[in-house]
Amino acid sequence: MGSLIDTLQFVYAPQIINGLSIGVAVVLMALGLTIIFGLLDVINMAHGEFYALGAYVGVTLLAMGVNFWLALVLVPLIMAPLGYLTERLFIQRVFHQRDRHMLTLLLTFGLAIVLEDVYKLVFGPQPYSVEMPISGGSEIMGVFFPNYRLFMMAIGTLIIAAVWLVVYKTRLGAMVRAAAFDKNMASSLGVPVSVVYAATFAFGVALAGLAGILLAPIYSVFPTMGKDFILMAFSVVIVGGLGSIKGAVIAGLLLTQIQALSSLYISPSWSDPLVFGIMVAVLMLRPQGLFGRLGHG
Amino acid sequence: MSKAVPDAKVFYLGPDYEMGRSTVAAFKSAAEAKGAKTVGEVFAPLGNKDYSPFFGQIRAARPNVMYTSVAGNDTVRLFNQLAEYGLNRNLTLVGASGTVTSQNMDAMGKNAEGFTTGVGYSVDLDIPANKTFVKAFQAEYKALPDLYGADSYGVMYFYKAAVEKAKSTETAKVRAAMEGLEWSTPQGTKVMRAGDHQAMQDMYVTRVQNGKFTVLSKVAAKDALGPDTCTRF
């Protein structure tokens, strides 16, 4: 019995908490992706590159002598107008055409390729490491855990809760949901649909950028960093249900727990294929995902 | 190592490619022959960013020694994350000679402290040629030389000795002169064994102490490198 408790405390608990800290980061990415899809019907293939851009903006700010905490606030504020412009200048241009699904997919895919090369040209191919803003670890109920990851979990949870509140409890959120449900009806009732679209895109991009700077001290910053993370975020969005906020949160935490616990028994390198396998199974058996789309449930 | 940690329970973490897998296999068979117990092994992709998912298996195995052959920035992340998660407590870190070098040591600070390896060079080797070499290297590069610096430096003298012996720079003659050639380097006297063309030199067990590698003991060349098993020459 004693050894069982010891195993739970020493082996399982840290692994579960570590999975949670990664899960919160994945959810931040998946939220932006799913909100943009839920409202605009756009699969943003460049989401990973906006995540990388957030990290690069952060690294630049840090190099200019801005401290990490201020950078954490500034990055989403810089990213939001960039997202707004991207929606206005690029997405809107092809949005009203008949095959807009294909066009927006290709457009954001192309944007992703261009951005990745721009990062390579401007910052070089080598990774930048960002110093841990909080060092050391804390022992909580016998589990030793790095302080920065605890902080990341706390701030991530706060942001997820704030997004939830805004979307479901405010007038602003009601306008977004109305536009997602029926944009013509919302528009005739006075919702400025095109502004809502661009602002929502900007919001999703700001979330991705925030995830980029938050994770920079752990993963470091390099041109292809978006690719590493976006596949996981896409899997989460597909399993949770494209366009569902609840789905992104639940699937994000669920899939990262599956990764964390399976990593005790199989090589952690295999935990990614495991998640993609689950994604394929969900697509075959329940293509709409676990939960319904924004504005529909 | 068998003396330092009497009942060693070793966990192996290597980078997932040929060098990583062969170094782990070689160390494992040598350690097991000395009575060390293997409690687990796992391989991480080259350039892995976050080692924390790998820590679950390390915790479950409860090792008191960890062998690793990751190198460069991977070592920096691995060692720093081990320390962040408090896993380096009661754990002796051993590894390949390229795992901790003068290039990445500063990035780990005290997290590399105690790391032990077997290597063909150390800055503090008490050899006159080494003292001159270290002084010249430091003056030129403002850094301490490591294995690669010393090896590359010493091999130039190998070529010089071969040319002098052959009295020619013709490839075939120089090559013939190299067989069985003995020459001196900052790492001590080296011999190219005629049988398999293996460069033989004494090896050293070194440990990171106060941010520098310190020699703990010396292993004679023939014990460190094993017999000539080559049948081609």
mmCIF file with all atom_site columns, C-alpha atoms in Angstrom, chain A residues 32 41 69 79 154 200 203 263 270 291:
data_model
loop_
_atom_site.group_PDB
_atom_site.id
_atom_site.type_symbol
_atom_site.label_atom_id
_atom_site.label_alt_id
_atom_site.label_comp_id
_atom_site.label_asym_id
_atom_site.label_entity_id
_atom_site.label_seq_id
_atom_site.pdbx_PDB_ins_code
_atom_site.Cartn_x
_atom_site.Cartn_y
_atom_site.Cartn_z
_atom_site.occupancy
_atom_site.B_iso_or_equiv
_atom_site.pdbx_formal_charge
_atom_site.auth_seq_id
_atom_site.auth_comp_id
_atom_site.auth_asym_id
_atom_site.auth_atom_id
_atom_site.pdbx_PDB_model_num
ATOM 1  C CA . GLY A 1 32  ? -7.864  30.452 -31.604 1.00 0.00 ? 32  GLY A CA 1
ATOM 2  C CA . ASP A 1 41  ? -15.534 28.944 -41.604 1.00 0.00 ? 41  ASP A CA 1
ATOM 3  C CA . TRP A 1 69  ? 6.208   40.095 -18.030 1.00 0.00 ? 69  TRP A CA 1
ATOM 4  C CA . MET A 1 79  ? -0.374  40.498 -32.717 1.00 0.00 ? 79  MET A CA 1
ATOM 5  C CA . ALA A 1 154 ? -2.348  29.236 -13.942 1.00 0.00 ? 154 ALA A CA 1
ATOM 6  C CA . THR A 1 200 ? -12.379 37.512 -34.141 1.00 0.00 ? 200 THR A CA 1
ATOM 7  C CA . PHE A 1 203 ? -8.343  37.630 -31.341 1.00 0.00 ? 203 PHE A CA 1
ATOM 8  C CA . SER A 1 263 ? 4.617   7.984  -22.224 1.00 0.00 ? 263 SER A CA 1
ATOM 9  C CA . TRP A 1 270 ? 5.237   7.457  -30.140 1.00 0.00 ? 270 TRP A CA 1
ATOM 10 C CA . PHE A 1 291 ? -19.121 18.649 -29.389 1.00 0.00 ? 291 PHE A CA 1
#
